[in-house]
Amino acid sequence: MDGPGPTGRSGHRSVPHTADLRVEAWAPTPEGCIGELVRAVVGSFADLEGARIVGERGCTVLGASDADLLAGVLEEVVYRMDATGELPAALALGPIRGLDGARSIEVRFRMADAATAALVGAVPKAVSLHDLDLSGGPDGWTCRATVDV
């Protein structure tokens, strides 16, 4: 599919972008949209089909906006890959919550050993805050991010 699909559908795609990875995703919910974007980023550089699962990891991501939560979840993926050599083979996201102007989301990752994954592209180094977006509309949620590779 070339773009956001009909209501009730989820998906993602990579978009050509000079010297970076640009990804877009869509889903019926903001949490589903974040999950699709994580799958797009990981799938852009790693094939986890034969990778060894090493366990589950959880975290709470905080931010001032939904876009901050999106960036925070992506930064957690990049951090865990760099610090522990693990990549999310699957993830579950709790509902986005708001309290006193802050936003939070609980994330549970099912992690794979990155050394057992097949690398198929450039590994991300950082998440760019430029043109980062997570927004809802009548057909569901869309998000986009640029990742430095």
JSON list of C-alpha atoms in Angstrom, two decimals:
[
{"chain": "A", "resi": 1, "resn": "MET", "atom": "CA", "xyz": [0.00, 0.00, 0.00]},
{"chain": "A", "resi": 2, "resn": "ASP", "atom": "CA", "xyz": [1.37, 3.41, -0.91]},
{"chain": "A", "resi": 3, "resn": "GLY", "atom": "CA", "xyz": [-0.16, 5.48, 1.88]},
{"chain": "A", "resi": 4, "resn": "PRO", "atom": "CA", "xyz": [-2.38, 5.48, 4.88]},
{"chain": "A", "resi": 5, "resn": "GLY", "atom": "CA", "xyz": [-5.01, 2.83, 4.40]},
{"chain": "A", "resi": 6, "resn": "PRO", "atom": "CA", "xyz": [-8.70, 2.76, 5.16]},
{"chain": "A", "resi": 7, "resn": "THR", "atom": "CA", "xyz": [-9.99, 3.14, 8.70]},
{"chain": "A", "resi": 8, "resn": "GLY", "atom": "CA", "xyz": [-9.16, 0.10, 10.80]},
{"chain": "A", "resi": 9, "resn": "ARG", "atom": "CA", "xyz": [-5.97, -0.77, 8.92]},
{"chain": "A", "resi": 10, "resn": "SER", "atom": "CA", "xyz": [-2.35, -0.47, 10.04]},
{"chain": "A", "resi": 11, "resn": "GLY", "atom": "CA", "xyz": [0.83, -0.22, 8.00]},
{"chain": "A", "resi": 12, "resn": "HIS", "atom": "CA", "xyz": [4.15, 1.48, 7.43]},
{"chain": "A", "resi": 13, "resn": "ARG", "atom": "CA", "xyz": [6.59, 2.41, 4.70]},
{"chain": "A", "resi": 14, "resn": "SER", "atom": "CA", "xyz": [10.05, 3.84, 4.20]},
{"chain": "A", "resi": 15, "resn": "VAL", "atom": "CA", "xyz": [10.31, 7.10, 2.29]},
{"chain": "A", "resi": 16, "resn": "PRO", "atom": "CA", "xyz": [13.41, 8.14, 0.32]},
{"chain": "A", "resi": 17, "resn": "HIS", "atom": "CA", "xyz": [15.38, 10.74, 2.28]},
{"chain": "A", "resi": 18, "resn": "THR", "atom": "CA", "xyz": [18.97, 11.89, 1.74]},
{"chain": "A", "resi": 19, "resn": "ALA", "atom": "CA", "xyz": [21.46, 10.23, 4.14]},
{"chain": "A", "resi": 20, "resn": "ASP", "atom": "CA", "xyz": [18.74, 9.31, 6.64]},
{"chain": "A", "resi": 21, "resn": "LEU", "atom": "CA", "xyz": [15.89, 6.87, 7.00]},
{"chain": "A", "resi": 22, "resn": "ARG", "atom": "CA", "xyz": [12.45, 8.47, 6.74]},
{"chain": "A", "resi": 23, "resn": "VAL", "atom": "CA", "xyz": [9.52, 6.32, 7.87]},
{"chain": "A", "resi": 24, "resn": "GLU", "atom": "CA", "xyz": [5.78, 6.83, 7.96]},
{"chain": "A", "resi": 25, "resn": "ALA", "atom": "CA", "xyz": [3.12, 4.68, 9.62]},
{"chain": "A", "resi": 26, "resn": "TRP", "atom": "CA", "xyz": [-0.62, 4.58, 10.15]},
{"chain": "A", "resi": 27, "resn": "ALA", "atom": "CA", "xyz": [-3.02, 2.73, 12.42]},
{"chain": "A", "resi": 28, "resn": "PRO", "atom": "CA", "xyz": [-6.44, 3.12, 14.04]},
{"chain": "A", "resi": 29, "resn": "THR", "atom": "CA", "xyz": [-4.86, 4.19, 17.39]},
{"chain": "A", "resi": 30, "resn": "PRO", "atom": "CA", "xyz": [-1.87, 6.35, 18.37]},
{"chain": "A", "resi": 31, "resn": "GLU", "atom": "CA", "xyz": [-0.31, 3.39, 20.21]},
{"chain": "A", "resi": 32, "resn": "GLY", "atom": "CA", "xyz": [-0.72, 1.20, 17.13]},
{"chain": "A", "resi": 33, "resn": "CYS", "atom": "CA", "xyz": [0.86, 3.92, 15.00]},
{"chain": "A", "resi": 34, "resn": "ILE", "atom": "CA", "xyz": [3.93, 4.07, 17.26]},
{"chain": "A", "resi": 35, "resn": "GLY", "atom": "CA", "xyz": [4.21, 0.27, 17.10]},
{"chain": "A", "resi": 36, "resn": "GLU", "atom": "CA", "xyz": [4.05, 0.31, 13.29]},
{"chain": "A", "resi": 37, "resn": "LEU", "atom": "CA", "xyz": [6.78, 2.94, 13.15]},
{"chain": "A", "resi": 38, "resn": "VAL", "atom": "CA", "xyz": [9.06, 0.88, 15.41]},
{"chain": "A", "resi": 39, "resn": "ARG", "atom": "CA", "xyz": [8.49, -2.17, 13.16]},
{"chain": "A", "resi": 40, "resn": "ALA", "atom": "CA", "xyz": [9.32, -0.04, 10.10]},
{"chain": "A", "resi": 41, "resn": "VAL", "atom": "CA", "xyz": [12.56, 1.25, 11.62]},
{"chain": "A", "resi": 42, "resn": "VAL", "atom": "CA", "xyz": [13.75, -2.17, 12.82]},
{"chain": "A", "resi": 43, "resn": "GLY", "atom": "CA", "xyz": [12.69, -3.84, 9.58]},
{"chain": "A", "resi": 44, "resn": "SER", "atom": "CA", "xyz": [14.68, -1.30, 7.58]},
{"chain": "A", "resi": 45, "resn": "PHE", "atom": "CA", "xyz": [17.98, -2.68, 8.85]},
{"chain": "A", "resi": 46, "resn": "ALA", "atom": "CA", "xyz": [17.39, -6.10, 10.46]},
{"chain": "A", "resi": 47, "resn": "ASP", "atom": "CA", "xyz": [15.65, -9.35, 9.58]},
{"chain": "A", "resi": 48, "resn": "LEU", "atom": "CA", "xyz": [14.70, -10.88, 12.95]},
{"chain": "A", "resi": 49, "resn": "GLU", "atom": "CA", "xyz": [13.11, -14.05, 11.55]},
{"chain": "A", "resi": 50, "resn": "GLY", "atom": "CA", "xyz": [15.92, -16.34, 12.75]},
{"chain": "A", "resi": 51, "resn": "ALA", "atom": "CA", "xyz": [17.11, -14.19, 15.66]},
{"chain": "A", "resi": 52, "resn": "ARG", "atom": "CA", "xyz": [17.33, -15.66, 19.17]},
{"chain": "A", "resi": 53, "resn": "ILE", "atom": "CA", "xyz": [14.81, -14.22, 21.66]},
{"chain": "A", "resi": 54, "resn": "VAL", "atom": "CA", "xyz": [16.56, -13.17, 24.88]},
{"chain": "A", "resi": 55, "resn": "GLY", "atom": "CA", "xyz": [13.66, -11.95, 27.01]},
{"chain": "A", "resi": 56, "resn": "GLU", "atom": "CA", "xyz": [11.23, -9.17, 27.68]},
{"chain": "A", "resi": 57, "resn": "ARG", "atom": "CA", "xyz": [12.06, -5.63, 28.74]},
{"chain": "A", "resi": 58, "resn": "GLY", "atom": "CA", "xyz": [9.71, -2.91, 29.87]},
{"chain": "A", "resi": 59, "resn": "CYS", "atom": "CA", "xyz": [9.93, 0.84, 30.27]},
{"chain": "A", "resi": 60, "resn": "THR", "atom": "CA", "xyz": [7.85, 3.95, 30.70]},
{"chain": "A", "resi": 61, "resn": "VAL", "atom": "CA", "xyz": [8.40, 6.72, 28.18]},
{"chain": "A", "resi": 62, "resn": "LEU", "atom": "CA", "xyz": [7.54, 10.29, 29.22]},
{"chain": "A", "resi": 63, "resn": "GLY", "atom": "CA", "xyz": [7.02, 13.36, 27.05]},
{"chain": "A", "resi": 64, "resn": "ALA", "atom": "CA", "xyz": [5.27, 16.69, 26.77]},
{"chain": "A", "resi": 65, "resn": "SER", "atom": "CA", "xyz": [3.36, 15.63, 23.63]},
{"chain": "A", "resi": 66, "resn": "ASP", "atom": "CA", "xyz": [2.40, 12.54, 21.65]},
{"chain": "A", "resi": 67, "resn": "ALA", "atom": "CA", "xyz": [5.24, 13.31, 19.22]},
{"chain": "A", "resi": 68, "resn": "ASP", "atom": "CA", "xyz": [7.65, 13.33, 22.18]},
{"chain": "A", "resi": 69, "resn": "LEU", "atom": "CA", "xyz": [6.39, 9.86, 23.12]},
{"chain": "A", "resi": 70, "resn": "LEU", "atom": "CA", "xyz": [7.02, 8.66, 19.58]},
{"chain": "A", "resi": 71, "resn": "ALA", "atom": "CA", "xyz": [10.58, 10.00, 19.71]},
{"chain": "A", "resi": 72, "resn": "GLY", "atom": "CA", "xyz": [11.11, 8.49, 23.16]},
{"chain": "A", "resi": 73, "resn": "VAL", "atom": "CA", "xyz": [10.04, 5.00, 22.10]},
{"chain": "A", "resi": 74, "resn": "LEU", "atom": "CA", "xyz": [12.31, 5.16, 19.03]},
{"chain": "A", "resi": 75, "resn": "GLU", "atom": "CA", "xyz": [15.20, 6.44, 21.18]},
{"chain": "A", "resi": 76, "resn": "GLU", "atom": "CA", "xyz": [14.66, 3.50, 23.54]},
{"chain": "A", "resi": 77, "resn": "VAL", "atom": "CA", "xyz": [15.00, 1.10, 20.59]},
{"chain": "A", "resi": 78, "resn": "VAL", "atom": "CA", "xyz": [18.26, 2.77, 19.45]},
{"chain": "A", "resi": 79, "resn": "TYR", "atom": "CA", "xyz": [19.59, 2.85, 23.03]},
{"chain": "A", "resi": 80, "resn": "ARG", "atom": "CA", "xyz": [18.86, -0.83, 23.71]},
{"chain": "A", "resi": 81, "resn": "MET", "atom": "CA", "xyz": [20.48, -1.86, 20.45]},
{"chain": "A", "resi": 82, "resn": "ASP", "atom": "CA", "xyz": [23.59, 0.17, 21.26]},
{"chain": "A", "resi": 83, "resn": "ALA", "atom": "CA", "xyz": [23.86, -0.57, 25.00]},
{"chain": "A", "resi": 84, "resn": "THR", "atom": "CA", "xyz": [22.64, -4.18, 25.21]},
{"chain": "A", "resi": 85, "resn": "GLY", "atom": "CA", "xyz": [22.81, -5.52, 21.65]},
{"chain": "A", "resi": 86, "resn": "GLU", "atom": "CA", "xyz": [19.08, -6.23, 21.62]},
{"chain": "A", "resi": 87, "resn": "LEU", "atom": "CA", "xyz": [16.35, -5.43, 19.10]},
{"chain": "A", "resi": 88, "resn": "PRO", "atom": "CA", "xyz": [12.57, -5.56, 19.57]},
{"chain": "A", "resi": 89, "resn": "ALA", "atom": "CA", "xyz": [11.16, -8.61, 17.80]},
{"chain": "A", "resi": 90, "resn": "ALA", "atom": "CA", "xyz": [7.72, -7.55, 19.08]},
{"chain": "A", "resi": 91, "resn": "LEU", "atom": "CA", "xyz": [6.29, -4.86, 21.29]},
{"chain": "A", "resi": 92, "resn": "ALA", "atom": "CA", "xyz": [3.16, -4.06, 23.22]},
{"chain": "A", "resi": 93, "resn": "LEU", "atom": "CA", "xyz": [2.16, -0.53, 24.12]},
{"chain": "A", "resi": 94, "resn": "GLY", "atom": "CA", "xyz": [-0.20, 0.52, 26.89]},
{"chain": "A", "resi": 95, "resn": "PRO", "atom": "CA", "xyz": [-2.56, 3.43, 26.42]},
{"chain": "A", "resi": 96, "resn": "ILE", "atom": "CA", "xyz": [-1.12, 6.92, 26.22]},
{"chain": "A", "resi": 97, "resn": "ARG", "atom": "CA", "xyz": [-1.88, 8.67, 29.49]},
{"chain": "A", "resi": 98, "resn": "GLY", "atom": "CA", "xyz": [-1.80, 12.35, 30.39]},
{"chain": "A", "resi": 99, "resn": "LEU", "atom": "CA", "xyz": [-1.24, 13.94, 33.76]},
{"chain": "A", "resi": 100, "resn": "ASP", "atom": "CA", "xyz": [-0.52, 17.58, 34.60]},
{"chain": "A", "resi": 101, "resn": "GLY", "atom": "CA", "xyz": [0.61, 18.43, 31.07]},
{"chain": "A", "resi": 102, "resn": "ALA", "atom": "CA", "xyz": [2.88, 15.38, 30.77]},
{"chain": "A", "resi": 103, "resn": "ARG", "atom": "CA", "xyz": [2.26, 12.31, 28.60]},
{"chain": "A", "resi": 104, "resn": "SER", "atom": "CA", "xyz": [3.37, 8.73, 29.25]},
{"chain": "A", "resi": 105, "resn": "ILE", "atom": "CA", "xyz": [3.20, 5.32, 27.64]},
{"chain": "A", "resi": 106, "resn": "GLU", "atom": "CA", "xyz": [4.17, 1.90, 28.97]},
{"chain": "A", "resi": 107, "resn": "VAL", "atom": "CA", "xyz": [6.18, -0.19, 26.51]},
{"chain": "A", "resi": 108, "resn": "ARG", "atom": "CA", "xyz": [6.91, -3.91, 26.71]},
{"chain": "A", "resi": 109, "resn": "PHE", "atom": "CA", "xyz": [9.51, -5.25, 24.26]},
{"chain": "A", "resi": 110, "resn": "ARG", "atom": "CA", "xyz": [10.15, -8.88, 23.33]},
{"chain": "A", "resi": 111, "resn": "MET", "atom": "CA", "xyz": [13.86, -8.62, 22.61]},
{"chain": "A", "resi": 112, "resn": "ALA", "atom": "CA", "xyz": [16.07, -10.54, 20.19]},
{"chain": "A", "resi": 113, "resn": "ASP", "atom": "CA", "xyz": [19.85, -10.80, 20.25]},
{"chain": "A", "resi": 114, "resn": "ALA", "atom": "CA", "xyz": [21.02, -8.37, 17.55]},
{"chain": "A", "resi": 115, "resn": "ALA", "atom": "CA", "xyz": [24.09, -10.55, 16.89]},
{"chain": "A", "resi": 116, "resn": "THR", "atom": "CA", "xyz": [21.77, -13.35, 15.69]},
{"chain": "A", "resi": 117, "resn": "ALA", "atom": "CA", "xyz": [19.76, -11.08, 13.36]},
{"chain": "A", "resi": 118, "resn": "ALA", "atom": "CA", "xyz": [20.54, -10.67, 9.68]},
{"chain": "A", "resi": 119, "resn": "LEU", "atom": "CA", "xyz": [21.52, -7.05, 9.01]},
{"chain": "A", "resi": 120, "resn": "VAL", "atom": "CA", "xyz": [19.92, -5.82, 5.79]},
{"chain": "A", "resi": 121, "resn": "GLY", "atom": "CA", "xyz": [20.49, -2.06, 5.97]},
{"chain": "A", "resi": 122, "resn": "ALA", "atom": "CA", "xyz": [22.15, 0.86, 7.72]},
{"chain": "A", "resi": 123, "resn": "VAL", "atom": "CA", "xyz": [21.85, 0.75, 11.52]},
{"chain": "A", "resi": 124, "resn": "PRO", "atom": "CA", "xyz": [20.19, 3.80, 13.13]},
{"chain": "A", "resi": 125, "resn": "LYS", "atom": "CA", "xyz": [22.33, 6.07, 15.29]},
{"chain": "A", "resi": 126, "resn": "ALA", "atom": "CA", "xyz": [19.81, 8.65, 16.53]},
{"chain": "A", "resi": 127, "resn": "VAL", "atom": "CA", "xyz": [16.27, 9.96, 16.14]},
{"chain": "A", "resi": 128, "resn": "SER", "atom": "CA", "xyz": [15.90, 13.37, 14.53]},
{"chain": "A", "resi": 129, "resn": "LEU", "atom": "CA", "xyz": [13.39, 15.70, 16.17]},
{"chain": "A", "resi": 130, "resn": "HIS", "atom": "CA", "xyz": [12.94, 17.57, 12.87]},
{"chain": "A", "resi": 131, "resn": "ASP", "atom": "CA", "xyz": [9.53, 17.00, 11.23]},
{"chain": "A", "resi": 132, "resn": "LEU", "atom": "CA", "xyz": [8.53, 14.37, 13.82]},
{"chain": "A", "resi": 133, "resn": "ASP", "atom": "CA", "xyz": [4.75, 13.91, 13.97]},
{"chain": "A", "resi": 134, "resn": "LEU", "atom": "CA", "xyz": [2.03, 11.78, 15.52]},
{"chain": "A", "resi": 135, "resn": "SER", "atom": "CA", "xyz": [-1.50, 13.00, 14.79]},
{"chain": "A", "resi": 136, "resn": "GLY", "atom": "CA", "xyz": [-5.04, 11.74, 14.51]},
{"chain": "A", "resi": 137, "resn": "GLY", "atom": "CA", "xyz": [-7.63, 12.36, 11.86]},
{"chain": "A", "resi": 138, "resn": "PRO", "atom": "CA", "xyz": [-10.97, 11.01, 10.66]},
{"chain": "A", "resi": 139, "resn": "ASP", "atom": "CA", "xyz": [-9.32, 7.91, 9.14]},
{"chain": "A", "resi": 140, "resn": "GLY", "atom": "CA", "xyz": [-7.11, 7.06, 12.13]},
{"chain": "A", "resi": 141, "resn": "TRP", "atom": "CA", "xyz": [-3.61, 8.03, 13.20]},
{"chain": "A", "resi": 142, "resn": "THR", "atom": "CA", "xyz": [-0.49, 8.75, 11.17]},
{"chain": "A", "resi": 143, "resn": "CYS", "atom": "CA", "xyz": [3.08, 9.32, 12.25]},
{"chain": "A", "resi": 144, "resn": "ARG", "atom": "CA", "xyz": [6.45, 10.00, 10.70]},
{"chain": "A", "resi": 145, "resn": "ALA", "atom": "CA", "xyz": [10.03, 10.24, 11.83]},
{"chain": "A", "resi": 146, "resn": "THR", "atom": "CA", "xyz": [13.52, 10.59, 10.45]},
{"chain": "A", "resi": 147, "resn": "VAL", "atom": "CA", "xyz": [16.29, 8.41, 11.84]},
{"chain": "A", "resi": 148, "resn": "ASP", "atom": "CA", "xyz": [19.98, 9.21, 11.39]},
{"chain": "A", "resi": 149, "resn": "VAL", "atom": "CA", "xyz": [21.84, 6.21, 9.93]}
]
